[in-house]
């Protein structure tokens, strides 16, 4: 019965969609819970600094190295393409704009999700599985305020810093390839870049993106850890879900924000 | 009021399946009461009801004058500051040192200066004989040491009521005796009241004032350790003397052996 099969297919899609919507809703509700209990994180900012340090240290090397490589590839490809139009001097502009607007925030967020995000999920999940969170509740201390919120804010604050470092390394990588190796004029490389990159439209928008990604990844990572079934499989499944959901969220949010930013927010 | 814990006509179940049935139980101030039974009989569940981690729907659970069935989150946290709980596997915070674990509640709930917290923390560790390990991480401790650190942490704020979940599980005979003596000594020194949940009969009969026996969610016997040792109730006798067969059969119900082994009609 082809009709029946089609119906079953439709039902399956509907089912999946509902479950995804439910999951997104639960994550947003959890984000609300974190925000409501963020008081202690800011009164005792040392808690957050500690998490910025951990998340940052975990992701720093991979982000610096990836930034360098991505910048070098951009330098190569950009030079190759621009050459055809006789404007290989503009390769610096291409490298800088690609990085600051898109690749810096997006790629560093993807790397952050798979490195620090999964670590946050695993840590919170394990704390739950070993009853550390219950123990904290029994001591009249809210685990959301004391464990989840500092990790959330640590992620939110480190994300833009990491994205900027990624872009900076990328520009150095582009410079190495285009100027040092290929031989584009270095005065033109820098001056065109300086003239073309706009602070408000490019840099600030890039930072806004990475802050949004930081909120999304940190909310997903803490939510998955906090809701993980308290078993070994439960925690490992949650870790995988953090990487998958975060990556999808980053790419989807990027599309939406880019559309608005190019139109100018109205 | 002379009873710190009063449970009456309590029924409790997880998803329809009744785990505790018609429980009546009191814990007088200053006493050390044990709840004993086989694994899976609902001891931890009962302890979680006393600690307010689970809410009773039928019957009532009163702790220090608070009726826990419908207690507000705020009152529950106020009550829990007067409670200490030792979790089955210690549940030490794995990201904090031994010292920071014990100091945790003092830092969260008091404004004591760090120098005073230091003195109190070292005193608490000294009481369990582990002042020397204050700078180690929980992962560097043996099982018995971790349990003692958890005990120091549970009593950090001199609780009125201390709850112990299987404090003897998985310990060598020497650590076992040490923990038993510590539990008795801490109860008397702090003027506290303790509830001890365990399946270790011999060890707990040495230290407790009163015993409740739970089997399949029902209290089947109660009395002082001497009464329990002398009990003629078949279940209690089997449990206390560790006999293999008795009212609790060695064999889990199964079909006739011939059927399982395929011996019929061959
Ligand atoms: N969160 C839960 N959800 C469903 N069933 C549970 C849950 N926790 C415990 N149980 C069941 O309740 C019964 C009593 O468990 P528990 O109180 O942990 O026993 P004990 O501590 O005496 O070993 C067991 O059969 C267990 O499978
Ligand atoms: Mg148990």
Coordinates of C-alpha atoms and ligand atoms in Angstrom, one line a residue:
Chain A
X1 CA 0.0 0.0 0.0
X2 CA 1.9 3.1 -1.2
X3 CA -0.6 5.4 0.5
X4 CA 0.0 3.7 3.8
X5 CA 3.7 3.9 3.4
X6 CA 3.6 7.6 2.6
X7 CA 1.4 8.2 5.6
X8 CA 3.9 6.3 7.8
X9 CA 6.7 8.4 6.4
X10 CA 4.8 11.7 7.1
X11 CA 4.0 10.5 10.6
X12 CA 7.7 9.7 11.2
X13 CA 8.8 13.1 10.0
X14 CA 6.1 14.8 12.2
X15 CA 7.2 12.7 15.2
X16 CA 10.9 13.7 14.8
X17 CA 10.0 17.3 14.2
X18 CA 7.9 17.4 17.4
X19 CA 10.7 15.8 19.4
X20 CA 13.3 18.3 18.1
X21 CA 10.9 21.3 18.9
X22 CA 10.4 19.8 22.3
X23 CA 14.1 19.5 22.9
X24 CA 14.8 23.1 21.7
X25 CA 12.0 24.3 24.0
X26 CA 13.4 22.4 27.0
X27 CA 16.9 23.9 26.3
X28 CA 15.4 27.4 26.1
X29 CA 13.5 26.8 29.4
X30 CA 16.8 25.6 31.0
X31 CA 18.5 28.8 29.7
X32 CA 15.8 30.8 31.6
X33 CA 16.6 28.8 34.7
X34 CA 20.3 29.5 34.4
X35 CA 19.7 33.3 33.9
X36 CA 17.4 33.4 36.9
X37 CA 20.1 31.7 39.1
X38 CA 23.1 33.7 37.8
X39 CA 23.4 36.0 40.8
X40 CA 26.1 34.0 42.5
X41 CA 28.2 33.8 39.3
X42 CA 28.5 37.5 39.2
X43 CA 28.8 38.1 42.9
X44 CA 31.6 35.6 43.1
X45 CA 33.1 36.2 39.7
X46 CA 36.1 34.0 40.5
X47 CA 33.8 31.0 39.8
X48 CA 33.3 32.2 36.2
X49 CA 37.0 33.2 35.7
X50 CA 37.9 29.6 36.6
X51 CA 35.6 28.3 33.9
X52 CA 36.8 30.8 31.3
X53 CA 40.3 29.6 32.1
X54 CA 39.3 25.9 31.7
X55 CA 37.2 26.3 28.6
X56 CA 39.7 28.7 27.1
X57 CA 42.7 26.5 27.8
X58 CA 41.0 23.5 26.4
X59 CA 40.2 25.2 23.1
X60 CA 43.0 27.6 22.7
X61 CA 45.6 25.5 20.8
X62 CA 43.1 23.9 18.4
X63 CA 41.6 27.3 17.7
X64 CA 45.0 29.0 17.1
X65 CA 46.2 26.3 14.8
X66 CA 42.9 26.0 12.9
X67 CA 42.8 29.7 12.5
X68 CA 46.3 29.8 11.0
X69 CA 45.4 27.0 8.5
X70 CA 42.1 28.5 7.5
X71 CA 43.8 31.9 6.9
X72 CA 46.5 30.3 4.8
X73 CA 43.9 28.5 2.6
X74 CA 41.9 31.7 2.2
X75 CA 45.2 33.4 1.1
X76 CA 45.8 30.8 -1.5
X77 CA 42.3 30.5 -2.9
X78 CA 41.7 34.3 -2.7
X79 CA 44.9 35.0 -4.6
X80 CA 44.1 32.4 -7.2
X81 CA 40.7 33.8 -7.9
X82 CA 41.4 37.5 -7.6
X83 CA 44.4 37.1 -10.0
X84 CA 41.9 36.4 -12.8
X85 CA 40.5 39.9 -12.3
X86 CA 43.9 41.5 -11.8
X87 CA 43.1 42.5 -8.3
X88 CA 45.3 40.1 -6.3
X89 CA 46.2 43.1 -4.1
X90 CA 42.8 42.8 -2.5
X91 CA 43.5 39.4 -1.1
X92 CA 43.9 40.9 2.3
X93 CA 40.4 42.3 2.2
X94 CA 39.0 38.9 1.2
X95 CA 40.9 37.1 4.0
X96 CA 39.9 39.6 6.7
X97 CA 36.3 40.0 5.8
X98 CA 35.7 36.2 5.4
X99 CA 37.3 35.7 8.8
X100 CA 35.8 38.5 10.8
X101 CA 32.3 38.2 9.4
X102 CA 31.9 34.4 9.0
X103 CA 34.7 32.0 9.5
X104 CA 36.1 33.4 12.8
X105 CA 32.8 33.2 14.7
X106 CA 31.4 30.1 13.0
X107 CA 34.5 27.8 12.9
X108 CA 35.7 28.8 16.3
X109 CA 32.3 28.1 17.7
X110 CA 32.2 24.6 16.0
X111 CA 35.6 23.8 17.5
X112 CA 34.6 25.2 20.9
X113 CA 31.5 23.0 20.8
X114 CA 33.4 19.8 20.1
X115 CA 36.2 20.6 22.5
X116 CA 34.9 22.6 25.5
X117 CA 31.2 22.0 25.0
X118 CA 31.5 18.2 25.1
X119 CA 33.8 18.5 28.1
X120 CA 31.2 20.6 30.0
X121 CA 28.5 18.0 29.2
X122 CA 30.6 15.1 30.3
X123 CA 31.7 16.8 33.5
X124 CA 28.2 17.9 34.6
X125 CA 26.8 14.5 33.5
X126 CA 29.4 12.6 35.6
X127 CA 28.8 14.9 38.6
X128 CA 25.1 13.9 38.3
X129 CA 25.8 10.2 37.8
X130 CA 28.1 10.2 40.9
X131 CA 25.4 12.0 43.0
X132 CA 27.6 15.1 43.4
X133 CA 24.7 17.3 42.3
X134 CA 22.3 15.6 44.7
X135 CA 24.8 16.0 47.5
X136 CA 25.0 19.7 46.7
X137 CA 21.2 20.0 46.8
X138 CA 21.2 18.2 50.2
X139 CA 23.6 21.0 51.3
X140 CA 21.0 23.5 50.4
X141 CA 23.2 24.8 47.5
X142 CA 21.5 25.0 44.1
X143 CA 23.6 23.0 41.5
X144 CA 22.2 25.3 38.8
X145 CA 23.6 28.4 40.6
X146 CA 26.9 26.8 41.7
X147 CA 27.8 24.3 38.9
X148 CA 25.8 25.1 35.8
X149 CA 25.7 28.9 35.7
X150 CA 29.5 29.5 36.1
X151 CA 30.2 27.1 33.3
X152 CA 27.5 28.7 31.1
X153 CA 29.0 32.2 31.6
X154 CA 32.5 30.9 31.2
X155 CA 31.5 29.6 27.8
X156 CA 29.7 32.8 26.9
X157 CA 32.7 35.0 27.8
X158 CA 35.4 32.8 26.2
X159 CA 33.6 32.5 22.9
X160 CA 34.2 36.0 21.5
X161 CA 37.7 36.0 22.8
X162 CA 38.4 32.7 21.0
X163 CA 36.7 33.9 17.8
X164 CA 38.9 37.1 17.8
X165 CA 42.0 35.0 18.3
X166 CA 40.9 32.7 15.5
X167 CA 40.5 35.7 13.1
X168 CA 43.8 37.2 14.1
X169 CA 45.6 34.0 13.5
X170 CA 43.8 33.6 10.2
X171 CA 44.9 37.0 9.0
X172 CA 48.5 36.2 9.9
X173 CA 48.1 32.9 8.0
X174 CA 46.7 34.8 5.0
X175 CA 49.6 37.3 5.2
X176 CA 52.2 34.5 5.3
X177 CA 50.8 32.9 2.2
X178 CA 49.9 35.9 0.1
X179 CA 52.7 38.3 1.0
X180 CA 55.6 36.2 2.3
X181 CA 55.2 33.2 0.0
X182 CA 53.4 34.5 -3.1
X183 CA 54.8 38.0 -3.0
X184 CA 51.7 40.3 -2.9
X185 CA 52.8 43.8 -1.9
X186 CA 52.5 44.0 1.8
X187 CA 51.6 47.7 1.9
X188 CA 48.6 47.1 -0.4
X189 CA 47.7 44.0 1.6
X190 CA 47.3 45.9 4.9
X191 CA 46.1 49.2 3.6
X192 CA 43.3 47.7 1.5
X193 CA 42.3 45.6 4.5
X194 CA 42.2 48.6 6.8
X195 CA 40.1 50.6 4.3
X196 CA 37.6 47.8 3.7
X197 CA 36.9 46.4 7.1
X198 CA 34.3 48.4 8.9
X199 CA 34.3 48.4 12.7
X200 CA 30.5 48.5 13.1
X201 CA 29.4 46.3 10.2
X202 CA 32.1 43.7 10.3
X203 CA 33.9 43.5 13.6
X204 CA 30.9 44.3 15.9
X205 CA 28.6 42.0 13.9
X206 CA 31.2 39.3 14.2
X207 CA 31.4 39.7 17.9
X208 CA 27.6 39.7 18.2
X209 CA 27.6 36.4 16.3
X210 CA 30.1 34.8 18.5
X211 CA 28.3 35.9 21.7
X212 CA 25.1 34.3 20.4
X213 CA 27.0 31.1 19.5
X214 CA 28.6 31.1 22.9
X215 CA 25.1 31.3 24.5
X216 CA 23.8 28.6 22.3
X217 CA 26.7 26.2 22.8
X218 CA 26.9 26.8 26.5
X219 CA 23.2 26.4 27.0
X220 CA 23.1 23.1 25.0
X221 CA 26.2 21.7 26.7
X222 CA 25.0 22.4 30.2
X223 CA 21.5 21.3 29.5
X224 CA 22.6 18.0 28.0
X225 CA 24.9 17.3 30.9
X226 CA 22.3 18.2 33.5
X227 CA 19.6 16.1 31.8
X228 CA 21.8 13.1 31.0
X229 CA 20.7 9.8 32.3
X230 CA 23.0 9.0 35.2
X231 CA 24.8 6.1 33.5
X232 CA 27.9 5.7 31.4
X233 CA 25.9 5.3 28.2
X234 CA 23.7 8.2 29.2
X235 CA 26.7 10.6 29.6
X236 CA 28.4 9.5 26.4
X237 CA 25.2 9.9 24.4
X238 CA 24.7 13.3 25.9
X239 CA 28.2 14.3 24.9
X240 CA 27.5 13.3 21.3
X241 CA 24.2 15.2 21.3
X242 CA 26.0 18.3 22.5
X243 CA 28.3 18.3 19.5
X244 CA 25.6 17.5 17.0
X245 CA 23.0 19.9 18.3
X246 CA 25.5 22.7 18.9
X247 CA 26.8 22.5 15.4
X248 CA 23.4 22.6 13.8
X249 CA 22.4 25.4 16.1
X250 CA 25.5 27.4 15.2
X251 CA 24.9 27.0 11.4
X252 CA 21.2 27.8 11.6
X253 CA 21.7 30.8 13.8
X254 CA 24.5 32.0 11.5
X255 CA 22.2 32.0 8.5
X256 CA 19.5 33.9 10.3
X257 CA 21.9 36.5 11.8
X258 CA 23.7 36.9 8.5
X259 CA 20.5 37.6 6.7
X260 CA 19.5 40.2 9.2
X261 CA 23.0 41.8 9.4
X262 CA 23.2 42.2 5.6
X263 CA 19.8 43.8 5.5
X264 CA 20.7 46.0 8.4
X265 CA 18.4 44.7 11.2
X266 CA 15.2 46.2 9.8
Chain B
X1 CA 8.9 17.8 70.3
X2 CA 10.9 14.8 71.0
X3 CA 10.8 13.1 67.6
X4 CA 13.0 14.7 64.9
X5 CA 11.6 12.5 62.2
X6 CA 8.0 11.2 62.1
X7 CA 6.7 9.2 59.2
X8 CA 3.1 8.0 59.2
X9 CA 1.2 5.7 56.8
X10 CA 3.6 6.5 54.0
X11 CA 3.0 4.9 50.6
X12 CA 5.5 5.7 47.9
X13 CA 6.1 4.3 44.4
X14 CA 7.9 5.1 41.2
X15 CA 5.6 5.1 38.1
X16 CA 2.7 3.1 39.7
X17 CA 5.0 0.4 41.2
X18 CA 4.6 0.7 45.0
X19 CA 8.1 0.6 46.7
X20 CA 7.1 1.6 50.2
X21 CA 3.8 0.5 51.8
X22 CA 2.3 1.8 55.0
X23 CA 5.5 2.9 56.6
X24 CA 5.3 4.2 60.2
X25 CA 8.5 5.2 61.8
X26 CA 9.9 7.7 64.3
X27 CA 13.3 8.9 65.1
X28 CA 13.7 10.4 68.6
X29 CA 16.0 13.3 69.1
X30 CA 19.6 12.3 69.9
X31 CA 19.2 8.7 68.8
X32 CA 20.9 6.7 66.2
X33 CA 18.3 4.6 64.2
X34 CA 19.0 2.0 61.6
X35 CA 16.8 1.1 58.7
X36 CA 17.8 -2.3 57.4
X37 CA 16.8 -4.5 54.6
X38 CA 18.0 -6.3 51.5
X39 CA 19.2 -4.4 48.4
X40 CA 16.3 -3.0 46.5
X41 CA 13.8 -3.1 49.4
X42 CA 13.4 0.7 49.3
X43 CA 15.9 2.0 51.9
X44 CA 17.5 4.7 49.8
X45 CA 14.0 5.7 48.7
X46 CA 13.0 6.2 52.3
X47 CA 16.1 8.2 53.0
X48 CA 15.4 10.4 50.0
X49 CA 11.9 11.0 51.3
X50 CA 13.4 12.1 54.7
X51 CA 15.8 14.4 52.9
X52 CA 13.1 15.9 50.8
X53 CA 14.6 14.8 47.5
X54 CA 11.4 12.8 46.9
X55 CA 7.9 13.9 47.9
X56 CA 5.3 11.6 49.5
X57 CA 1.9 11.6 48.0
X58 CA 0.2 9.4 50.5
X59 CA 0.9 9.6 54.2
X60 CA 3.1 12.1 55.8
X61 CA 6.8 12.7 56.4
X62 CA 7.7 15.3 59.0
X63 CA 11.3 16.4 59.8
X64 CA 12.0 18.9 62.6
X65 CA 8.4 20.0 62.5
X66 CA 8.3 20.6 58.7
X67 CA 5.8 18.5 56.8
X68 CA 7.7 17.6 53.7
X69 CA 4.9 16.6 51.4
X70 CA 4.2 20.1 50.2
X71 CA 7.2 22.0 51.6
X72 CA 8.3 25.1 49.5
X73 CA 11.7 25.1 47.9
X74 CA 12.7 27.9 50.3
X75 CA 11.7 26.1 53.4
X76 CA 13.3 22.9 52.2
X77 CA 16.6 24.7 51.7
X78 CA 16.3 26.3 55.2
X79 CA 15.7 22.8 56.6
X80 CA 18.5 21.3 54.7
X81 CA 21.0 23.6 56.3
X82 CA 20.3 21.7 59.5
X83 CA 20.8 18.4 57.7
X84 CA 23.9 16.4 56.8
X85 CA 23.9 13.5 54.4
X86 CA 26.5 10.9 53.6
X87 CA 25.9 9.4 50.2
X88 CA 26.5 5.8 49.4
X89 CA 29.7 6.4 47.4
X90 CA 30.7 9.6 49.2
X91 CA 29.8 11.9 46.3
X92 CA 32.8 14.1 47.0
X93 CA 33.1 17.0 44.5
X94 CA 35.7 15.7 42.2
X95 CA 36.9 19.1 41.0
X96 CA 37.6 20.3 44.6
X97 CA 40.4 19.2 46.9
X98 CA 39.6 17.4 50.2
X99 CA 40.0 20.7 52.0
X100 CA 37.7 22.6 49.7
X101 CA 35.1 19.8 49.9
X102 CA 34.9 20.1 53.7
X103 CA 35.0 23.9 53.6
X104 CA 32.3 24.0 50.8
X105 CA 29.3 24.6 53.0
X106 CA 31.0 27.1 55.3
X107 CA 31.9 29.1 52.2
X108 CA 28.4 28.8 50.7
X109 CA 26.4 29.4 53.9
X110 CA 28.5 31.6 56.2
X111 CA 30.4 34.8 56.1
X112 CA 33.2 33.4 58.3
X113 CA 36.7 34.7 57.5
X114 CA 38.9 32.4 55.6
X115 CA 41.2 31.9 58.6
X116 CA 38.4 30.6 60.8
X117 CA 37.1 28.4 58.0
X118 CA 40.6 27.0 57.8
X119 CA 40.7 26.1 61.5
X120 CA 37.2 24.6 61.4
X121 CA 37.9 22.6 58.3
X122 CA 41.1 21.1 59.7
X123 CA 39.3 20.3 63.0
X124 CA 36.6 18.5 61.1
X125 CA 39.2 16.5 59.1
X126 CA 41.0 15.8 62.4
X127 CA 37.9 14.3 63.8
X128 CA 37.9 11.7 61.1
X129 CA 41.7 11.3 61.4
X130 CA 42.4 12.7 58.0
X131 CA 43.9 16.2 58.6
X132 CA 47.0 14.9 56.8
X133 CA 45.3 14.5 53.4
X134 CA 43.7 18.0 53.2
X135 CA 45.5 19.0 50.1
X136 CA 44.8 15.8 48.1
X137 CA 42.1 15.5 45.4
X138 CA 39.2 13.0 46.0
X139 CA 40.6 10.7 43.2
X140 CA 43.8 10.2 45.2
X141 CA 41.9 8.7 48.2
X142 CA 41.0 5.1 49.0
X143 CA 37.4 4.1 49.3
X144 CA 37.5 4.2 53.1
X145 CA 39.3 7.5 53.2
X146 CA 36.8 9.1 50.8
X147 CA 33.9 7.9 53.0
X148 CA 35.6 9.5 56.0
X149 CA 36.2 12.8 54.2
X150 CA 32.5 12.7 53.1
X151 CA 31.6 12.2 56.7
X152 CA 33.7 15.3 57.7
X153 CA 31.9 17.2 54.9
X154 CA 28.5 16.1 56.0
X155 CA 29.1 17.3 59.5
X156 CA 30.8 20.5 58.6
X157 CA 28.1 22.7 59.8
X158 CA 27.2 20.6 62.9
X159 CA 23.9 19.3 61.5
X160 CA 21.0 18.3 63.8
X161 CA 20.1 15.4 61.7
X162 CA 22.6 13.2 59.8
X163 CA 21.4 10.7 57.1
X164 CA 23.7 7.9 56.1
X165 CA 23.2 5.8 53.0
X166 CA 25.0 2.5 53.2
X167 CA 28.1 3.9 55.0
X168 CA 29.6 0.4 55.2
X169 CA 29.2 -0.7 51.6
X170 CA 32.4 -1.8 49.9
X171 CA 34.8 -1.2 52.9
X172 CA 37.4 -3.5 54.3
X173 CA 36.8 -4.8 57.8
X174 CA 39.0 -2.2 59.5
X175 CA 37.6 0.8 57.7
X176 CA 34.2 -0.6 58.5
X177 CA 34.8 -0.6 62.2
X178 CA 36.4 2.9 62.0
X179 CA 33.4 4.3 60.1
X180 CA 31.0 2.6 62.6
X181 CA 32.7 4.1 65.6
X182 CA 32.9 7.6 63.9
X183 CA 29.2 7.5 63.2
X184 CA 28.4 6.8 66.8
X185 CA 30.9 9.3 68.1
X186 CA 29.8 12.1 65.8
X187 CA 26.2 11.6 66.8
X188 CA 26.9 11.9 70.5
X189 CA 29.6 14.6 70.3
X190 CA 27.4 16.9 68.1
X191 CA 24.2 16.1 70.0
X192 CA 22.8 15.1 66.7
X193 CA 20.2 12.6 65.5
X194 CA 21.2 10.0 62.9
X195 CA 19.4 7.7 60.5
X196 CA 21.4 5.0 59.1
X197 CA 20.4 2.9 56.1
X198 CA 22.3 -0.3 55.6
X199 CA 22.2 -4.0 54.8
X200 CA 25.2 -4.6 57.1
X201 CA 23.5 -6.1 60.1
X202 CA 26.4 -7.1 62.3
X203 CA 28.3 -3.8 62.0
X204 CA 25.2 -1.6 62.6
X205 CA 23.8 -3.6 65.5
X206 CA 27.0 -2.7 67.4
X207 CA 26.4 1.0 67.2
X208 CA 22.7 1.9 66.8
X209 CA 19.9 2.5 69.4
X210 CA 17.0 1.2 67.5
X211 CA 16.4 -0.8 64.3
X212 CA 13.6 -1.0 61.7
X213 CA 13.6 -3.9 59.3
X214 CA 12.1 -3.4 55.9
X215 CA 11.2 -6.2 53.5
X216 CA 9.5 -5.6 50.2
X217 CA 8.5 -2.1 51.2
X218 CA 6.9 -3.1 54.6
X219 CA 8.4 -2.7 58.1
X220 CA 8.4 -6.3 59.2
X221 CA 10.2 -5.9 62.6
X222 CA 11.6 -3.3 64.9
X223 CA 13.4 -3.1 68.2
X224 CA 16.6 -2.4 70.0
X225 CA 19.7 -4.3 68.9
X226 CA 19.3 -6.8 71.8
X227 CA 15.7 -7.5 70.9
X228 CA 16.6 -7.9 67.2
X229 CA 19.4 -10.4 68.0
X230 CA 17.0 -12.4 70.2
X231 CA 14.2 -12.1 67.7
X232 CA 12.4 -15.3 66.7
X233 CA 10.7 -13.7 63.6
X234 CA 11.9 -16.0 60.8
X235 CA 12.9 -13.2 58.4
X236 CA 14.9 -11.3 61.0
X237 CA 16.6 -14.4 62.2
X238 CA 17.6 -15.3 58.7
X239 CA 18.8 -11.8 58.0
X240 CA 20.7 -11.3 61.3
X241 CA 22.4 -14.7 61.1
X242 CA 23.0 -14.6 57.4
X243 CA 21.3 -18.0 56.7
X244 CA 21.1 -19.0 53.1
X245 CA 17.6 -20.3 53.0
X246 CA 14.6 -19.3 55.0
X247 CA 11.5 -17.2 54.4
X248 CA 13.6 -15.5 51.7
X249 CA 14.3 -18.5 49.5
X250 CA 17.7 -19.0 47.9
X251 CA 16.0 -19.7 44.5
X252 CA 14.3 -16.9 42.6
X253 CA 10.9 -18.2 41.5
X254 CA 11.4 -20.2 38.3
X255 CA 9.7 -23.0 36.4
X256 CA 10.5 -26.5 37.2
X257 CA 14.1 -27.5 36.7
X258 CA 13.2 -30.3 34.2
X259 CA 11.6 -27.8 31.9
X260 CA 14.5 -25.4 31.8
X261 CA 17.0 -28.1 31.2
X262 CA 14.9 -29.8 28.6
X263 CA 14.8 -33.1 30.5
X264 CA 11.1 -33.6 30.2
X265 CA 10.0 -36.4 27.8
X266 CA 13.4 -36.9 26.2
Ligands
LIG1 N1 14.4 6.6 40.2 C1 13.8 5.4 40.2 N2 12.9 5.1 39.2 C2 12.2 3.9 39.2 N3 12.4 2.9 40.1 C3 13.4 3.2 41.1 C4 14.1 4.4 41.2 N4 15.0 4.3 42.2 C5 14.8 3.1 42.8 N5 13.8 2.4 42.1 C6 13.3 1.1 42.5 O1 12.8 1.1 43.8 C7 13.2 0.0 44.5 C8 13.9 0.4 45.8 O2 15.1 1.1 45.5 P1 16.1 1.6 46.6 O3 15.3 2.5 47.5 O4 17.2 2.2 45.9 O5 16.5 0.3 47.3 P2 17.7 0.1 48.3 O6 18.4 1.4 48.6 O7 17.1 -0.5 49.5 O8 18.6 -0.9 47.7 C9 14.1 -0.8 43.6 O9 13.3 -1.9 43.1 C10 14.5 0.1 42.5 O10 14.6 -0.6 41.3
LIG2 MG1 20.4 2.0 48.3

